Amino acid sequence: MKANDLTEQQKSTDDVIEIGEILRRLPHRYPFLLIDRAIDYIPNKSIRGIKNVTINEPFFPGHFPGAPVMPGVLQIEALAQTGAVLMSKTLEADITKHLILFMSVENARFKKPVMPGDTMEMVVEVLFQRRNIFKFRGRVEVRGELATDCEFAAMKADRPS
């Protein structure tokens, strides 16, 4: 399934997470919120995040003038935010009391550039979970082709007062 190909049944099921719920589950805001919607959510298992990449992104004027390419570290951040949505929803985290914190990234590979006009599909799968710590495998796909992949970890922690 492609990011824009939601059937009527999928639009009405609980596995679609729209931007309003993402904003309730993540503390990130513009210009650092890097997920527009999520689909295929399965608690404790997987999620598919969607990011529509536009020329209006704040990093493109400097990366690179005349040849805009989305930085790889921001692709990994988008994967981490997708994983954080999965964690927040699975653990029913309250962002007024808790944060989902990025812990590590391993084996990151960048296979193809992500450019303005692309739709990133961020497939995140849980490798293991122990209490409030999750380890994930994440892939960024553009038009069905692998752009980026990595493993990463995150934890739910108390929000500092």
mmCIF file with all atom_site columns, C-alpha atoms in Angstrom:
data_model
loop_
_atom_site.group_PDB
_atom_site.id
_atom_site.type_symbol
_atom_site.label_atom_id
_atom_site.label_alt_id
_atom_site.label_comp_id
_atom_site.label_asym_id
_atom_site.label_entity_id
_atom_site.label_seq_id
_atom_site.pdbx_PDB_ins_code
_atom_site.Cartn_x
_atom_site.Cartn_y
_atom_site.Cartn_z
_atom_site.occupancy
_atom_site.B_iso_or_equiv
_atom_site.pdbx_formal_charge
_atom_site.auth_seq_id
_atom_site.auth_comp_id
_atom_site.auth_asym_id
_atom_site.auth_atom_id
_atom_site.pdbx_PDB_model_num
ATOM 1   C CA . MET A 1 1   ? 0.000   0.000  0.000  1.00 0.00 ? 1   MET A CA 1
ATOM 2   C CA . LYS A 1 2   ? 1.216   3.502  -0.816 1.00 0.00 ? 2   LYS A CA 1
ATOM 3   C CA . ALA A 1 3   ? 0.907   6.405  1.614  1.00 0.00 ? 3   ALA A CA 1
ATOM 4   C CA . ASN A 1 4   ? -1.839  8.163  -0.322 1.00 0.00 ? 4   ASN A CA 1
ATOM 5   C CA . ASP A 1 5   ? -3.856  5.013  -1.105 1.00 0.00 ? 5   ASP A CA 1
ATOM 6   C CA . LEU A 1 6   ? -6.077  4.752  1.983  1.00 0.00 ? 6   LEU A CA 1
ATOM 7   C CA . THR A 1 7   ? -9.292  2.852  1.392  1.00 0.00 ? 7   THR A CA 1
ATOM 8   C CA . GLU A 1 8   ? -12.533 3.990  3.028  1.00 0.00 ? 8   GLU A CA 1
ATOM 9   C CA . GLN A 1 9   ? -12.221 1.090  5.498  1.00 0.00 ? 9   GLN A CA 1
ATOM 10  C CA . GLN A 1 10  ? -8.692  2.138  6.459  1.00 0.00 ? 10  GLN A CA 1
ATOM 11  C CA . LYS A 1 11  ? -9.733  5.766  6.894  1.00 0.00 ? 11  LYS A CA 1
ATOM 12  C CA . SER A 1 12  ? -12.312 4.687  9.460  1.00 0.00 ? 12  SER A CA 1
ATOM 13  C CA . THR A 1 13  ? -10.224 2.197  11.452 1.00 0.00 ? 13  THR A CA 1
ATOM 14  C CA . ASP A 1 14  ? -8.163  2.726  14.577 1.00 0.00 ? 14  ASP A CA 1
ATOM 15  C CA . ASP A 1 15  ? -4.878  2.051  12.780 1.00 0.00 ? 15  ASP A CA 1
ATOM 16  C CA . VAL A 1 16  ? -4.833  5.565  11.237 1.00 0.00 ? 16  VAL A CA 1
ATOM 17  C CA . ILE A 1 17  ? -3.326  8.275  13.441 1.00 0.00 ? 17  ILE A CA 1
ATOM 18  C CA . GLU A 1 18  ? -4.028  11.780 12.175 1.00 0.00 ? 18  GLU A CA 1
ATOM 19  C CA . ILE A 1 19  ? -2.013  14.927 12.916 1.00 0.00 ? 19  ILE A CA 1
ATOM 20  C CA . GLY A 1 20  ? -4.227  15.988 15.854 1.00 0.00 ? 20  GLY A CA 1
ATOM 21  C CA . GLU A 1 21  ? -3.422  12.812 17.740 1.00 0.00 ? 21  GLU A CA 1
ATOM 22  C CA . ILE A 1 22  ? 0.263   13.047 16.792 1.00 0.00 ? 22  ILE A CA 1
ATOM 23  C CA . LEU A 1 23  ? 0.347   16.543 18.325 1.00 0.00 ? 23  LEU A CA 1
ATOM 24  C CA . ARG A 1 24  ? -1.244  15.129 21.498 1.00 0.00 ? 24  ARG A CA 1
ATOM 25  C CA . ARG A 1 25  ? 1.318   12.300 21.671 1.00 0.00 ? 25  ARG A CA 1
ATOM 26  C CA . LEU A 1 26  ? 4.560   14.143 20.784 1.00 0.00 ? 26  LEU A CA 1
ATOM 27  C CA . PRO A 1 27  ? 5.985   17.361 22.219 1.00 0.00 ? 27  PRO A CA 1
ATOM 28  C CA . HIS A 1 28  ? 7.613   18.247 18.855 1.00 0.00 ? 28  HIS A CA 1
ATOM 29  C CA . ARG A 1 29  ? 6.335   21.274 16.925 1.00 0.00 ? 29  ARG A CA 1
ATOM 30  C CA . TYR A 1 30  ? 7.240   23.119 13.730 1.00 0.00 ? 30  TYR A CA 1
ATOM 31  C CA . PRO A 1 31  ? 9.890   23.193 12.416 1.00 0.00 ? 31  PRO A CA 1
ATOM 32  C CA . PHE A 1 32  ? 10.928  19.968 14.133 1.00 0.00 ? 32  PHE A CA 1
ATOM 33  C CA . LEU A 1 33  ? 7.795   17.833 13.818 1.00 0.00 ? 33  LEU A CA 1
ATOM 34  C CA . LEU A 1 34  ? 8.704   15.379 11.045 1.00 0.00 ? 34  LEU A CA 1
ATOM 35  C CA . ILE A 1 35  ? 5.622   13.129 10.829 1.00 0.00 ? 35  ILE A CA 1
ATOM 36  C CA . ASP A 1 36  ? 2.309   14.144 9.237  1.00 0.00 ? 36  ASP A CA 1
ATOM 37  C CA . ARG A 1 37  ? 0.256   10.993 9.762  1.00 0.00 ? 37  ARG A CA 1
ATOM 38  C CA . ALA A 1 38  ? 0.672   7.344  10.707 1.00 0.00 ? 38  ALA A CA 1
ATOM 39  C CA . ILE A 1 39  ? -1.056  4.239  9.394  1.00 0.00 ? 39  ILE A CA 1
ATOM 40  C CA . ASP A 1 40  ? -0.930  0.504  10.002 1.00 0.00 ? 40  ASP A CA 1
ATOM 41  C CA . TYR A 1 41  ? -0.482  0.927  13.777 1.00 0.00 ? 41  TYR A CA 1
ATOM 42  C CA . ILE A 1 42  ? -0.263  -2.391 15.626 1.00 0.00 ? 42  ILE A CA 1
ATOM 43  C CA . PRO A 1 43  ? 0.366   -2.010 19.409 1.00 0.00 ? 43  PRO A CA 1
ATOM 44  C CA . ASN A 1 44  ? 3.783   -3.294 20.567 1.00 0.00 ? 44  ASN A CA 1
ATOM 45  C CA . LYS A 1 45  ? 4.592   -4.311 17.001 1.00 0.00 ? 45  LYS A CA 1
ATOM 46  C CA . SER A 1 46  ? 4.733   -1.759 14.173 1.00 0.00 ? 46  SER A CA 1
ATOM 47  C CA . ILE A 1 47  ? 3.623   1.496  12.603 1.00 0.00 ? 47  ILE A CA 1
ATOM 48  C CA . ARG A 1 48  ? 4.047   3.305  9.279  1.00 0.00 ? 48  ARG A CA 1
ATOM 49  C CA . GLY A 1 49  ? 4.642   7.052  9.487  1.00 0.00 ? 49  GLY A CA 1
ATOM 50  C CA . ILE A 1 50  ? 4.049   9.440  6.588  1.00 0.00 ? 50  ILE A CA 1
ATOM 51  C CA . LYS A 1 51  ? 6.030   12.632 5.922  1.00 0.00 ? 51  LYS A CA 1
ATOM 52  C CA . ASN A 1 52  ? 5.278   14.752 2.872  1.00 0.00 ? 52  ASN A CA 1
ATOM 53  C CA . VAL A 1 53  ? 8.545   16.490 2.047  1.00 0.00 ? 53  VAL A CA 1
ATOM 54  C CA . THR A 1 54  ? 8.089   19.967 0.522  1.00 0.00 ? 54  THR A CA 1
ATOM 55  C CA . ILE A 1 55  ? 10.491  22.601 -0.775 1.00 0.00 ? 55  ILE A CA 1
ATOM 56  C CA . ASN A 1 56  ? 9.267   24.797 2.118  1.00 0.00 ? 56  ASN A CA 1
ATOM 57  C CA . GLU A 1 57  ? 11.159  22.709 4.702  1.00 0.00 ? 57  GLU A CA 1
ATOM 58  C CA . PRO A 1 58  ? 13.428  25.051 6.720  1.00 0.00 ? 58  PRO A CA 1
ATOM 59  C CA . PHE A 1 59  ? 16.607  23.025 6.053  1.00 0.00 ? 59  PHE A CA 1
ATOM 60  C CA . PHE A 1 60  ? 16.487  23.071 2.232  1.00 0.00 ? 60  PHE A CA 1
ATOM 61  C CA . PRO A 1 61  ? 17.890  26.590 1.683  1.00 0.00 ? 61  PRO A CA 1
ATOM 62  C CA . GLY A 1 62  ? 21.158  25.460 3.269  1.00 0.00 ? 62  GLY A CA 1
ATOM 63  C CA . HIS A 1 63  ? 21.154  21.733 2.367  1.00 0.00 ? 63  HIS A CA 1
ATOM 64  C CA . PHE A 1 64  ? 22.037  22.245 -0.475 1.00 0.00 ? 64  PHE A CA 1
ATOM 65  C CA . PRO A 1 65  ? 21.448  25.483 -2.435 1.00 0.00 ? 65  PRO A CA 1
ATOM 66  C CA . GLY A 1 66  ? 20.366  24.503 -5.948 1.00 0.00 ? 66  GLY A CA 1
ATOM 67  C CA . ALA A 1 67  ? 20.294  20.772 -5.097 1.00 0.00 ? 67  ALA A CA 1
ATOM 68  C CA . PRO A 1 68  ? 17.981  20.279 -2.083 1.00 0.00 ? 68  PRO A CA 1
ATOM 69  C CA . VAL A 1 69  ? 18.437  16.973 -0.228 1.00 0.00 ? 69  VAL A CA 1
ATOM 70  C CA . MET A 1 70  ? 16.843  16.086 3.124  1.00 0.00 ? 70  MET A CA 1
ATOM 71  C CA . PRO A 1 71  ? 19.617  15.523 5.700  1.00 0.00 ? 71  PRO A CA 1
ATOM 72  C CA . GLY A 1 72  ? 20.036  11.897 6.715  1.00 0.00 ? 72  GLY A CA 1
ATOM 73  C CA . VAL A 1 73  ? 20.000  12.765 10.406 1.00 0.00 ? 73  VAL A CA 1
ATOM 74  C CA . LEU A 1 74  ? 16.537  14.304 9.960  1.00 0.00 ? 74  LEU A CA 1
ATOM 75  C CA . GLN A 1 75  ? 15.344  11.133 8.232  1.00 0.00 ? 75  GLN A CA 1
ATOM 76  C CA . ILE A 1 76  ? 16.508  9.215  11.315 1.00 0.00 ? 76  ILE A CA 1
ATOM 77  C CA . GLU A 1 77  ? 14.760  11.776 13.534 1.00 0.00 ? 77  GLU A CA 1
ATOM 78  C CA . ALA A 1 78  ? 11.554  11.225 11.524 1.00 0.00 ? 78  ALA A CA 1
ATOM 79  C CA . LEU A 1 79  ? 11.898  7.472  12.135 1.00 0.00 ? 79  LEU A CA 1
ATOM 80  C CA . ALA A 1 80  ? 12.462  8.142  15.848 1.00 0.00 ? 80  ALA A CA 1
ATOM 81  C CA . GLN A 1 81  ? 9.334   10.325 16.012 1.00 0.00 ? 81  GLN A CA 1
ATOM 82  C CA . THR A 1 82  ? 7.359   7.567  14.304 1.00 0.00 ? 82  THR A CA 1
ATOM 83  C CA . GLY A 1 83  ? 8.647   5.110  16.912 1.00 0.00 ? 83  GLY A CA 1
ATOM 84  C CA . ALA A 1 84  ? 7.737   7.595  19.644 1.00 0.00 ? 84  ALA A CA 1
ATOM 85  C CA . VAL A 1 85  ? 4.130   7.698  18.383 1.00 0.00 ? 85  VAL A CA 1
ATOM 86  C CA . LEU A 1 86  ? 4.019   3.888  18.538 1.00 0.00 ? 86  LEU A CA 1
ATOM 87  C CA . MET A 1 87  ? 5.457   3.923  22.080 1.00 0.00 ? 87  MET A CA 1
ATOM 88  C CA . SER A 1 88  ? 3.207   6.731  23.282 1.00 0.00 ? 88  SER A CA 1
ATOM 89  C CA . LYS A 1 89  ? 0.086   5.012  22.007 1.00 0.00 ? 89  LYS A CA 1
ATOM 90  C CA . THR A 1 90  ? 1.150   1.530  23.174 1.00 0.00 ? 90  THR A CA 1
ATOM 91  C CA . LEU A 1 91  ? 2.140   2.724  26.670 1.00 0.00 ? 91  LEU A CA 1
ATOM 92  C CA . GLU A 1 92  ? -0.637  5.349  26.879 1.00 0.00 ? 92  GLU A CA 1
ATOM 93  C CA . ALA A 1 93  ? 1.999   7.935  27.812 1.00 0.00 ? 93  ALA A CA 1
ATOM 94  C CA . ASP A 1 94  ? 0.803   11.351 28.978 1.00 0.00 ? 94  ASP A CA 1
ATOM 95  C CA . ILE A 1 95  ? 3.172   13.958 27.476 1.00 0.00 ? 95  ILE A CA 1
ATOM 96  C CA . THR A 1 96  ? 2.436   16.348 30.320 1.00 0.00 ? 96  THR A CA 1
ATOM 97  C CA . LYS A 1 97  ? 4.141   13.799 32.604 1.00 0.00 ? 97  LYS A CA 1
ATOM 98  C CA . HIS A 1 98  ? 6.417   11.778 30.311 1.00 0.00 ? 98  HIS A CA 1
ATOM 99  C CA . LEU A 1 99  ? 8.773   12.166 27.366 1.00 0.00 ? 99  LEU A CA 1
ATOM 100 C CA . ILE A 1 100 ? 9.860   9.576  24.831 1.00 0.00 ? 100 ILE A CA 1
ATOM 101 C CA . LEU A 1 101 ? 13.641  10.006 24.608 1.00 0.00 ? 101 LEU A CA 1
ATOM 102 C CA . PHE A 1 102 ? 15.844  8.832  21.757 1.00 0.00 ? 102 PHE A CA 1
ATOM 103 C CA . MET A 1 103 ? 18.616  6.608  23.172 1.00 0.00 ? 103 MET A CA 1
ATOM 104 C CA . SER A 1 104 ? 20.731  5.247  20.315 1.00 0.00 ? 104 SER A CA 1
ATOM 105 C CA . VAL A 1 105 ? 21.039  4.611  16.607 1.00 0.00 ? 105 VAL A CA 1
ATOM 106 C CA . GLU A 1 106 ? 22.974  1.768  14.990 1.00 0.00 ? 106 GLU A CA 1
ATOM 107 C CA . ASN A 1 107 ? 23.780  0.559  11.487 1.00 0.00 ? 107 ASN A CA 1
ATOM 108 C CA . ALA A 1 108 ? 22.369  3.613  9.707  1.00 0.00 ? 108 ALA A CA 1
ATOM 109 C CA . ARG A 1 109 ? 22.560  3.363  5.933  1.00 0.00 ? 109 ARG A CA 1
ATOM 110 C CA . PHE A 1 110 ? 21.535  5.963  3.381  1.00 0.00 ? 110 PHE A CA 1
ATOM 111 C CA . LYS A 1 111 ? 20.720  4.350  0.045  1.00 0.00 ? 111 LYS A CA 1
ATOM 112 C CA . LYS A 1 112 ? 18.966  7.106  -1.896 1.00 0.00 ? 112 LYS A CA 1
ATOM 113 C CA . PRO A 1 113 ? 18.425  10.841 -1.399 1.00 0.00 ? 113 PRO A CA 1
ATOM 114 C CA . VAL A 1 114 ? 15.088  12.231 -0.215 1.00 0.00 ? 114 VAL A CA 1
ATOM 115 C CA . MET A 1 115 ? 14.128  15.384 -2.082 1.00 0.00 ? 115 MET A CA 1
ATOM 116 C CA . PRO A 1 116 ? 11.305  17.943 -2.224 1.00 0.00 ? 116 PRO A CA 1
ATOM 117 C CA . GLY A 1 117 ? 8.110   16.371 -3.537 1.00 0.00 ? 117 GLY A CA 1
ATOM 118 C CA . ASP A 1 118 ? 8.886   12.949 -2.064 1.00 0.00 ? 118 ASP A CA 1
ATOM 119 C CA . THR A 1 119 ? 6.583   11.184 0.374  1.00 0.00 ? 119 THR A CA 1
ATOM 120 C CA . MET A 1 120 ? 8.558   9.357  3.035  1.00 0.00 ? 120 MET A CA 1
ATOM 121 C CA . GLU A 1 121 ? 6.955   6.171  4.322  1.00 0.00 ? 121 GLU A CA 1
ATOM 122 C CA . MET A 1 122 ? 8.645   5.334  7.617  1.00 0.00 ? 122 MET A CA 1
ATOM 123 C CA . VAL A 1 123 ? 8.192   1.682  8.492  1.00 0.00 ? 123 VAL A CA 1
ATOM 124 C CA . VAL A 1 124 ? 9.061   1.089  12.157 1.00 0.00 ? 124 VAL A CA 1
ATOM 125 C CA . GLU A 1 125 ? 9.003   -2.373 13.725 1.00 0.00 ? 125 GLU A CA 1
ATOM 126 C CA . VAL A 1 126 ? 9.610   -3.286 17.357 1.00 0.00 ? 126 VAL A CA 1
ATOM 127 C CA . LEU A 1 127 ? 12.604  -5.613 17.747 1.00 0.00 ? 127 LEU A CA 1
ATOM 128 C CA . PHE A 1 128 ? 12.140  -5.919 21.493 1.00 0.00 ? 128 PHE A CA 1
ATOM 129 C CA . GLN A 1 129 ? 10.554  -4.167 24.446 1.00 0.00 ? 129 GLN A CA 1
ATOM 130 C CA . ARG A 1 130 ? 11.515  -4.268 28.098 1.00 0.00 ? 130 ARG A CA 1
ATOM 131 C CA . ARG A 1 131 ? 9.234   -2.173 30.327 1.00 0.00 ? 131 ARG A CA 1
ATOM 132 C CA . ASN A 1 132 ? 9.701   1.421  29.106 1.00 0.00 ? 132 ASN A CA 1
ATOM 133 C CA . ILE A 1 133 ? 12.536  0.745  26.622 1.00 0.00 ? 133 ILE A CA 1
ATOM 134 C CA . PHE A 1 134 ? 11.925  -0.185 22.995 1.00 0.00 ? 134 PHE A CA 1
ATOM 135 C CA . LYS A 1 135 ? 14.407  -1.174 20.305 1.00 0.00 ? 135 LYS A CA 1
ATOM 136 C CA . PHE A 1 136 ? 13.258  -0.656 16.708 1.00 0.00 ? 136 PHE A CA 1
ATOM 137 C CA . ARG A 1 137 ? 14.215  -1.319 13.130 1.00 0.00 ? 137 ARG A CA 1
ATOM 138 C CA . GLY A 1 138 ? 13.243  1.572  10.887 1.00 0.00 ? 138 GLY A CA 1
ATOM 139 C CA . ARG A 1 139 ? 13.158  2.086  7.133  1.00 0.00 ? 139 ARG A CA 1
ATOM 140 C CA . VAL A 1 140 ? 12.429  5.154  5.047  1.00 0.00 ? 140 VAL A CA 1
ATOM 141 C CA . GLU A 1 141 ? 10.874  4.224  1.716  1.00 0.00 ? 141 GLU A CA 1
ATOM 142 C CA . VAL A 1 142 ? 10.173  6.601  -1.171 1.00 0.00 ? 142 VAL A CA 1
ATOM 143 C CA . ARG A 1 143 ? 7.987   5.287  -4.008 1.00 0.00 ? 143 ARG A CA 1
ATOM 144 C CA . GLY A 1 144 ? 8.554   1.759  -2.719 1.00 0.00 ? 144 GLY A CA 1
ATOM 145 C CA . GLU A 1 145 ? 12.357  2.052  -2.772 1.00 0.00 ? 145 GLU A CA 1
ATOM 146 C CA . LEU A 1 146 ? 14.569  1.946  0.313  1.00 0.00 ? 146 LEU A CA 1
ATOM 147 C CA . ALA A 1 147 ? 16.118  5.337  1.066  1.00 0.00 ? 147 ALA A CA 1
ATOM 148 C CA . THR A 1 148 ? 17.341  4.862  4.654  1.00 0.00 ? 148 THR A CA 1
ATOM 149 C CA . ASP A 1 149 ? 17.437  2.111  7.241  1.00 0.00 ? 149 ASP A CA 1
ATOM 150 C CA . CYS A 1 150 ? 18.726  1.772  10.799 1.00 0.00 ? 150 CYS A CA 1
ATOM 151 C CA . GLU A 1 151 ? 18.095  0.323  14.235 1.00 0.00 ? 151 GLU A CA 1
ATOM 152 C CA . PHE A 1 152 ? 17.362  2.673  17.114 1.00 0.00 ? 152 PHE A CA 1
ATOM 153 C CA . ALA A 1 153 ? 16.202  2.677  20.715 1.00 0.00 ? 153 ALA A CA 1
ATOM 154 C CA . ALA A 1 154 ? 14.019  4.948  22.821 1.00 0.00 ? 154 ALA A CA 1
ATOM 155 C CA . MET A 1 155 ? 12.708  5.088  26.362 1.00 0.00 ? 155 MET A CA 1
ATOM 156 C CA . LYS A 1 156 ? 9.762   6.588  28.215 1.00 0.00 ? 156 LYS A CA 1
ATOM 157 C CA . ALA A 1 157 ? 11.017  8.839  31.005 1.00 0.00 ? 157 ALA A CA 1
ATOM 158 C CA . ASP A 1 158 ? 9.472   11.209 33.518 1.00 0.00 ? 158 ASP A CA 1
ATOM 159 C CA . ARG A 1 159 ? 9.275   14.777 32.265 1.00 0.00 ? 159 ARG A CA 1
ATOM 160 C CA . PRO A 1 160 ? 11.609  17.062 34.214 1.00 0.00 ? 160 PRO A CA 1
ATOM 161 C CA . SER A 1 161 ? 9.718   19.462 36.475 1.00 0.00 ? 161 SER A CA 1
#
